[in-house]
Coordinates of C-alpha atoms in Angstrom, one line a residue:
X296 CA -30.0 39.8 -14.6
X297 CA -29.6 39.9 -18.5
X298 CA -26.1 38.8 -18.3
X299 CA -25.5 35.7 -19.8
X300 CA -23.2 34.3 -16.9
X301 CA -26.4 34.8 -14.6
X302 CA -28.8 32.9 -16.9
X303 CA -26.5 30.0 -17.3
X304 CA -25.9 29.9 -13.6
X305 CA -29.6 29.9 -12.9
X306 CA -30.4 27.2 -15.5
X307 CA -27.7 25.0 -13.8
X308 CA -29.8 25.0 -10.5
X309 CA -32.7 23.3 -12.4
X310 CA -30.7 20.6 -13.9
X311 CA -31.7 17.4 -13.0
X312 CA -29.6 14.3 -12.0
X313 CA -26.3 13.6 -13.9
X314 CA -27.0 16.3 -16.3
X315 CA -26.0 18.7 -13.4
X316 CA -22.4 18.5 -14.5
X317 CA -20.8 17.8 -11.0
X318 CA -23.4 16.6 -8.6
X319 CA -23.7 16.6 -4.7
X320 CA -21.1 15.5 -2.4
X321 CA -20.9 12.7 -0.1
X322 CA -23.7 14.1 1.7
X323 CA -25.8 13.9 -1.3
X324 CA -24.3 11.0 -3.2
X325 CA -25.4 8.1 -5.1
X326 CA -27.6 6.8 -2.5
X327 CA -28.6 10.3 -1.2
X328 CA -31.6 10.7 -3.6
X329 CA -30.0 13.9 -4.7
X330 CA -28.5 12.3 -8.0
X331 CA -31.7 10.6 -9.1
X332 CA -33.1 11.6 -12.3
X333 CA -36.3 12.6 -10.6
X334 CA -34.7 15.1 -8.3
X335 CA -32.5 18.4 -8.3
X336 CA -28.9 18.0 -7.5
X337 CA -29.3 19.4 -3.9
X338 CA -30.2 18.3 -0.5
X339 CA -31.5 20.5 2.4
X340 CA -31.9 20.7 6.1
X341 CA -28.4 19.4 6.9
X342 CA -26.4 19.3 10.1
X343 CA -22.9 18.2 11.0
X344 CA -21.8 17.1 14.3
X345 CA -18.2 16.5 15.3
X346 CA -17.1 14.1 17.8
X347 CA -13.3 13.5 18.8
X348 CA -11.0 12.0 21.4
X349 CA -10.3 13.5 24.6
X350 CA -6.9 15.2 23.8
X351 CA -8.5 17.1 21.0
X352 CA -11.1 19.8 20.9
X353 CA -13.0 21.5 18.4
X354 CA -11.8 25.2 17.5
X355 CA -14.5 26.1 15.0
X356 CA -15.7 25.7 11.5
X357 CA -15.3 27.6 8.3
X358 CA -17.8 26.9 5.6
X359 CA -21.4 27.5 4.3
X360 CA -23.0 26.8 7.6
X361 CA -24.1 28.6 10.9
X362 CA -23.3 27.3 14.4
X363 CA -26.0 26.0 16.6
X364 CA -25.9 26.6 20.3
X365 CA -24.9 23.1 21.7
X366 CA -22.3 23.2 24.5
X367 CA -20.0 20.4 24.9
X368 CA -16.8 19.4 26.8
X369 CA -15.1 18.8 23.2
X370 CA -15.3 22.6 22.5
X371 CA -12.0 24.5 22.4
X372 CA -11.6 27.8 24.3
X373 CA -9.6 29.0 21.0
X374 CA -12.3 29.8 18.7
X375 CA -11.5 29.8 14.8
X376 CA -14.1 31.0 12.4
X377 CA -17.7 29.8 13.7
X378 CA -16.6 28.2 17.1
X379 CA -18.2 27.7 20.5
X380 CA -19.9 24.6 19.3
X381 CA -19.7 21.1 17.8
X382 CA -22.7 21.1 15.6
X383 CA -23.4 23.2 12.5
X384 CA -26.7 23.9 10.3
X385 CA -26.4 23.8 6.6
X386 CA -29.3 25.0 4.8
X387 CA -28.4 22.9 1.6
X388 CA -25.9 20.7 0.6
X389 CA -24.4 19.6 -3.1
X390 CA -21.6 17.5 -4.1
X391 CA -19.2 20.5 -4.0
X392 CA -20.1 21.5 -0.3
X393 CA -17.1 21.2 2.0
X394 CA -16.6 22.5 5.6
X395 CA -13.2 23.2 7.0
X396 CA -13.1 22.1 10.6
X397 CA -10.3 23.3 12.8
X398 CA -9.1 21.3 16.1
X399 CA -7.0 22.3 19.1
X400 CA -4.5 19.9 20.8
X401 CA -5.3 20.3 24.5
X402 CA -3.4 17.4 25.9
X403 CA 0.0 18.2 27.5
X404 CA 1.7 15.9 30.1
X405 CA -1.4 14.1 30.7
X406 CA -2.6 14.0 27.1
X407 CA -0.9 12.9 23.7
X408 CA 2.5 14.0 24.7
X409 CA 2.8 11.4 27.6
X410 CA 5.3 9.0 26.6
X411 CA 5.1 5.1 27.5
X412 CA 7.5 3.6 29.8
X413 CA 9.8 2.6 27.0
X414 CA 10.5 6.4 26.5
X415 CA 9.4 6.4 22.7
X416 CA 5.9 7.3 21.6
X417 CA 4.1 4.3 20.4
X418 CA 2.7 4.2 16.9
X419 CA -0.3 2.5 18.3
X420 CA -1.3 5.6 20.2
X421 CA -4.2 6.8 18.2
X422 CA -7.0 9.4 18.3
X423 CA -10.3 9.5 16.5
X424 CA -12.4 12.0 14.6
X425 CA -16.1 11.2 13.7
X426 CA -18.3 13.5 11.6
X427 CA -22.2 12.7 11.6
X428 CA -23.8 14.4 8.5
X429 CA -27.6 14.5 8.6
X430 CA -29.7 15.7 5.8
X431 CA -33.1 15.5 4.1
X432 CA -33.4 14.5 0.3
X433 CA -36.0 16.3 -2.0
X434 CA -38.1 13.4 -1.7
X435 CA -38.4 14.0 2.1
X436 CA -36.4 11.2 3.1
X437 CA -34.0 11.6 6.2
X438 CA -30.3 10.6 5.6
X439 CA -27.5 10.2 8.2
X440 CA -23.8 9.6 7.1
X441 CA -21.0 9.0 9.6
X442 CA -17.3 9.2 8.8
X443 CA -14.8 8.1 11.4
X444 CA -11.1 8.7 11.0
X445 CA -8.1 7.7 13.0
X446 CA -4.6 9.0 13.2
X447 CA -1.5 8.3 15.6
X448 CA 0.2 10.7 17.7
X449 CA 3.9 11.5 17.0
X450 CA 6.6 13.2 18.7
X451 CA 6.9 17.1 17.8
X452 CA 10.2 16.7 17.0
X453 CA 10.1 14.1 14.5
X454 CA 10.1 16.3 11.5
X455 CA 9.7 13.4 8.8
X456 CA 6.6 12.1 10.5
X457 CA 5.1 15.4 10.3
X458 CA 6.2 16.1 6.8
X459 CA 4.8 12.5 5.6
X460 CA 1.3 13.9 6.8
X461 CA 1.4 17.4 5.2
X462 CA -0.9 17.9 2.3
X463 CA 0.3 21.3 0.7
X464 CA -2.9 21.7 -1.5
X465 CA -5.3 21.1 1.3
X466 CA -3.1 23.5 3.8
X467 CA -3.1 26.2 1.1
X468 CA -7.2 25.9 0.9
X469 CA -7.2 25.9 4.7
X470 CA -5.0 29.0 5.1
X471 CA -7.1 30.6 2.3
X472 CA -10.4 30.0 4.3
X473 CA -9.0 31.1 7.6
X474 CA -7.6 34.3 6.1
X475 CA -11.1 35.0 4.6
X476 CA -12.6 34.3 7.9
X477 CA -10.2 36.7 9.6
X478 CA -10.6 39.7 7.1
X479 CA -14.4 39.5 7.6
X480 CA -14.3 39.3 11.3
X481 CA -11.4 41.4 12.6
X482 CA -11.1 45.2 12.2
X483 CA -7.6 45.9 11.7
X484 CA -6.1 42.7 10.3
X485 CA -3.2 42.8 8.1
X486 CA -3.6 39.9 5.7
X487 CA -0.3 40.0 4.0
X488 CA 1.7 40.5 7.2
X489 CA -0.2 37.7 8.7
X490 CA 0.4 35.2 5.8
X491 CA 4.2 36.3 5.5
X492 CA 4.7 35.4 9.3
X493 CA 3.0 32.2 9.1
X494 CA 4.9 31.1 6.1
X495 CA 8.3 32.1 7.6
X496 CA 7.5 30.2 10.8
X497 CA 6.7 27.2 8.8
X498 CA 9.8 27.5 6.5
X499 CA 12.1 28.1 9.8
X500 CA 10.6 24.9 11.3
X501 CA 10.5 22.7 8.4
X502 CA 13.2 23.9 6.0
X503 CA 16.7 22.3 5.7
X504 CA 19.3 25.0 5.8
X505 CA 22.3 26.3 7.6
X506 CA 21.7 29.3 9.7
X507 CA 22.3 32.6 7.9
X508 CA 22.9 30.9 4.8
X509 CA 20.2 31.6 2.3
X510 CA 21.8 29.6 -0.6
X511 CA 21.6 26.5 1.6
X512 CA 17.8 26.7 2.1
X513 CA 15.8 23.9 0.7
X514 CA 12.1 22.3 1.3
X515 CA 11.2 18.9 1.2
X516 CA 9.1 17.7 -1.8
X517 CA 6.1 17.4 0.6
X518 CA 6.3 21.2 0.9
X519 CA 8.2 22.6 -2.0
X520 CA 5.1 24.1 -3.8
X521 CA 3.4 25.6 -0.6
X522 CA 5.3 29.0 -0.8
X523 CA 4.1 29.2 -4.3
X524 CA 0.6 28.8 -3.3
X525 CA 1.2 31.7 -0.8
X526 CA 2.5 33.9 -3.1
X527 CA -0.5 33.6 -5.2
X528 CA -2.8 33.8 -2.4
X529 CA -1.2 37.1 -1.5
X530 CA -2.1 38.4 -4.9
X531 CA -5.5 36.9 -5.3
X532 CA -8.9 38.6 -5.1
X533 CA -9.2 37.2 -1.6
X534 CA -6.6 39.4 -0.3
X535 CA -6.2 42.3 -2.7
X536 CA -9.8 43.6 -2.6
X537 CA -8.9 46.8 -4.7
X538 CA -10.8 47.1 -7.8
X539 CA -13.4 44.9 -6.6
X540 CA -16.7 45.9 -5.0
X541 CA -17.8 44.9 -1.5
X542 CA -20.4 42.5 -3.1
X543 CA -17.9 40.8 -5.5
X544 CA -15.3 40.5 -2.4
X545 CA -18.1 38.7 -0.5
X546 CA -19.1 36.6 -3.4
X547 CA -15.4 35.4 -4.0
X548 CA -15.1 34.5 -0.4
X549 CA -18.3 32.8 -0.2
X550 CA -17.7 30.5 -3.1
X551 CA -14.3 29.8 -1.5
X552 CA -15.8 28.5 1.7
X553 CA -18.1 26.2 -0.4
X554 CA -16.0 24.4 -2.6
X555 CA -13.7 21.6 -2.6
X556 CA -10.0 21.6 -2.2
X557 CA -9.3 21.2 -6.1
X558 CA -11.7 24.1 -6.9
X559 CA -10.4 26.3 -4.3
X560 CA -6.9 25.6 -5.4
X561 CA -7.9 27.0 -8.7
X562 CA -9.2 30.2 -7.3
X563 CA -5.8 30.5 -5.5
X564 CA -3.4 29.5 -8.3
X565 CA -5.1 29.4 -11.5
X566 CA -4.3 26.7 -14.3
X567 CA -2.7 27.9 -17.7
X568 CA -2.6 25.7 -20.8
X569 CA -0.6 26.4 -23.9
X570 CA -1.9 25.7 -27.6
X571 CA 0.5 26.2 -30.7
X572 CA 1.4 24.4 -33.9
X573 CA 4.4 22.7 -32.2
X574 CA 2.3 19.9 -30.5
X575 CA -0.5 19.1 -28.4
X576 CA -2.0 21.2 -25.4
X577 CA 0.6 21.5 -22.6
X578 CA 0.5 22.9 -19.2
X579 CA 2.3 26.4 -19.0
X580 CA 4.0 28.2 -16.2
X581 CA 1.7 30.9 -14.6
X582 CA 4.2 33.4 -15.8
X583 CA 4.4 36.4 -18.2
X584 CA 7.1 34.4 -20.1
X585 CA 4.7 32.1 -21.3
X586 CA 2.9 34.7 -23.6
X587 CA 4.1 34.4 -27.1
X588 CA 2.8 36.0 -30.5
X589 CA 2.1 32.4 -31.9
X590 CA 0.5 30.8 -29.0
X591 CA -2.7 30.7 -27.5
X592 CA -3.3 30.5 -23.7
X593 CA -6.1 29.2 -21.9
X594 CA -6.3 30.4 -18.2
X595 CA -8.8 28.8 -15.7
X596 CA -9.2 31.2 -12.7
X597 CA -12.4 29.5 -11.7
X598 CA -14.4 32.9 -11.7
X599 CA -13.0 33.8 -15.3
X600 CA -12.0 31.4 -18.1
X601 CA -9.7 33.4 -20.5
X602 CA -8.7 32.4 -23.9
X603 CA -5.8 34.7 -25.0
X604 CA -4.4 34.8 -28.3
X605 CA -0.9 36.0 -29.2
X606 CA -0.6 38.9 -31.3
X607 CA 0.4 36.9 -34.5
X608 CA -2.3 34.5 -34.0
X609 CA -4.9 37.3 -33.7
X610 CA -3.6 38.9 -36.6
X611 CA -4.2 35.8 -38.9
X612 CA -7.6 35.4 -37.3
X613 CA -8.4 38.8 -38.6
X614 CA -7.3 38.2 -41.8
X615 CA -9.6 35.2 -41.9
X616 CA -6.8 32.6 -42.7
X617 CA -8.7 30.0 -40.7
X618 CA -11.6 30.3 -43.4
X619 CA -9.3 29.0 -46.2
X620 CA -8.9 25.3 -46.8
X621 CA -5.1 25.2 -47.1
X622 CA -5.1 26.4 -43.3
X623 CA -7.1 23.9 -41.8
X624 CA -4.5 23.4 -39.1
X625 CA -5.0 26.9 -37.9
X626 CA -8.7 26.5 -37.8
X627 CA -8.2 23.6 -35.5
X628 CA -5.8 25.6 -33.4
X629 CA -8.4 28.5 -32.9
X630 CA -11.2 26.0 -32.3
X631 CA -9.5 23.7 -29.5
X632 CA -9.0 26.1 -26.8
X633 CA -12.6 27.5 -27.1
X634 CA -13.9 24.0 -26.9
X635 CA -11.9 23.3 -23.8
X636 CA -13.0 26.4 -22.3
X637 CA -16.8 25.6 -22.8
X638 CA -16.0 22.2 -21.4
X639 CA -14.7 23.7 -18.3
X640 CA -17.7 26.1 -17.9
X641 CA -20.2 23.2 -18.5
X642 CA -19.1 21.3 -15.3
X643 CA -19.0 24.4 -13.1
X644 CA -21.3 26.2 -10.8
X645 CA -21.6 29.1 -10.6
X646 CA -21.0 29.6 -14.1
X647 CA -17.6 31.5 -14.7
X648 CA -17.3 34.4 -17.1
X649 CA -15.6 33.5 -20.6
X650 CA -13.3 36.2 -21.8
X651 CA -12.0 36.1 -25.3
X652 CA -9.2 38.5 -25.9
X653 CA -6.0 39.2 -27.7
X654 CA -2.6 40.2 -26.9
X655 CA -2.3 44.0 -26.1
X656 CA -6.3 44.1 -26.2
X657 CA -8.0 45.8 -23.4
X658 CA -9.2 42.5 -21.8
X659 CA -5.7 40.9 -21.7
X660 CA -5.7 42.4 -18.3
X661 CA -7.8 39.4 -17.1
X662 CA -4.8 37.0 -17.9
X663 CA -2.0 39.6 -16.9
X664 CA -3.4 40.1 -13.5
X665 CA -2.9 36.4 -12.7
X666 CA 0.8 35.9 -14.3
X667 CA 4.0 36.2 -12.1
X668 CA 5.4 39.5 -13.1
X669 CA 8.8 38.2 -13.9
X670 CA 9.1 40.9 -16.7
X671 CA 8.0 44.5 -15.5
X672 CA 8.8 47.9 -16.7
X673 CA 11.6 48.5 -14.3
X674 CA 13.2 44.9 -14.6
X675 CA 16.4 43.9 -16.3
X676 CA 14.3 41.6 -18.8
X677 CA 12.5 44.7 -20.2
X678 CA 13.3 45.1 -23.9
X679 CA 14.3 41.2 -24.4
X680 CA 11.3 40.7 -26.6
X681 CA 8.8 39.3 -24.0
X682 CA 5.6 40.8 -22.8
X683 CA 5.9 43.3 -20.0
X684 CA 3.5 43.6 -17.1
X685 CA 3.1 47.3 -15.7
X686 CA 3.0 46.4 -12.2
X687 CA 5.1 47.1 -8.9
X688 CA 4.3 43.9 -7.5
X689 CA 7.3 41.6 -6.7
X690 CA 8.0 38.5 -8.9
X691 CA 8.0 34.9 -7.5
X692 CA 11.7 35.0 -7.6
X693 CA 12.1 38.0 -5.6
X694 CA 9.6 36.7 -3.0
X695 CA 11.4 33.3 -2.5
X696 CA 14.9 35.1 -2.0
X697 CA 13.4 37.3 0.6
X698 CA 11.8 34.1 2.2
X699 CA 15.0 32.3 2.2
X700 CA 16.7 35.2 4.0
X701 CA 14.0 35.5 6.8
X702 CA 13.8 31.7 7.3
X703 CA 17.5 31.1 8.0
X704 CA 17.8 33.9 10.4
X705 CA 18.4 32.5 13.9
X706 CA 15.1 32.5 16.1

């Protein structure tokens, strides 16, 4: 309880109104009373109920909620997460509160796949989803928000239509939540194998290739980054629980199931920013090759924010060059990433841990654990002058090569 991270997180709970640095979601938005100056940035006593068209049923929900015992013909026999109902209870809601609802298509010949007399499925064939959110503000006012969505059915063989509606960022978060739910509820669940098989099936279905020719394999732009998300998910703290206590693992998964898609994606694939004398800050590849002696890296992994100084930068700082007037540019270079890191921390709850480290230092492991190990102790790039990660994990390139070989095999 004496750690600064805990103190800062506890302090943020009691920040009021806009000062809360993030705020409460659509369920607790501008007119919800939770963002007013006189109230804390949360709402309570929430319920979410889902309604859908007859050809769709609700399989379940994964998020910071509990299922209520309400039977409905809209409930699917295939349960995902917390299933068996269409209503869930939320003890509290904030701006970042997000639920992931899974649906099951049950229509067959009599349902959505039934074609009109013209032989082609009409674009006007629609289905509807409705979410009813009820909650209570801190002033005691009851609120209700209704969100209604409509989409049209498409032929399952129309790959282009399916790709047009594919959101690879949201899909990566959905897979991460489903994976976490399975790891919590199933005894002998092999998370890595399950992820790999799902990715291979997806690439075989939607990839463009010639059978048994890995060099011809390619994915459309709507899906091109998805395998990279799965690669980083395999290496994340949600799957690789070694070196984390059960409490830490449960905490990581709990936060994943609460946050929105953007923050969840940062947990899966952290962002890396490079600072140098050569120009303004710029995004850097999440790769060990991004490490350089004359560069500062800022890693945002959601739970940790790491400021990593290259060896030359660290030596200059220890020599106190930044305190000399003629080295004002170096002083600015040291200050900018720390200011950006504090800005990230300011707008996030729970407050992440700030790690200030140097190349070859003990705490550099917080950065190295998140980087793609393109250069390891047994790789051909060893000795080329770049940083080396001491690991047996495969690199992204090796992962993609194996994925191409398996995806192009005949089914």
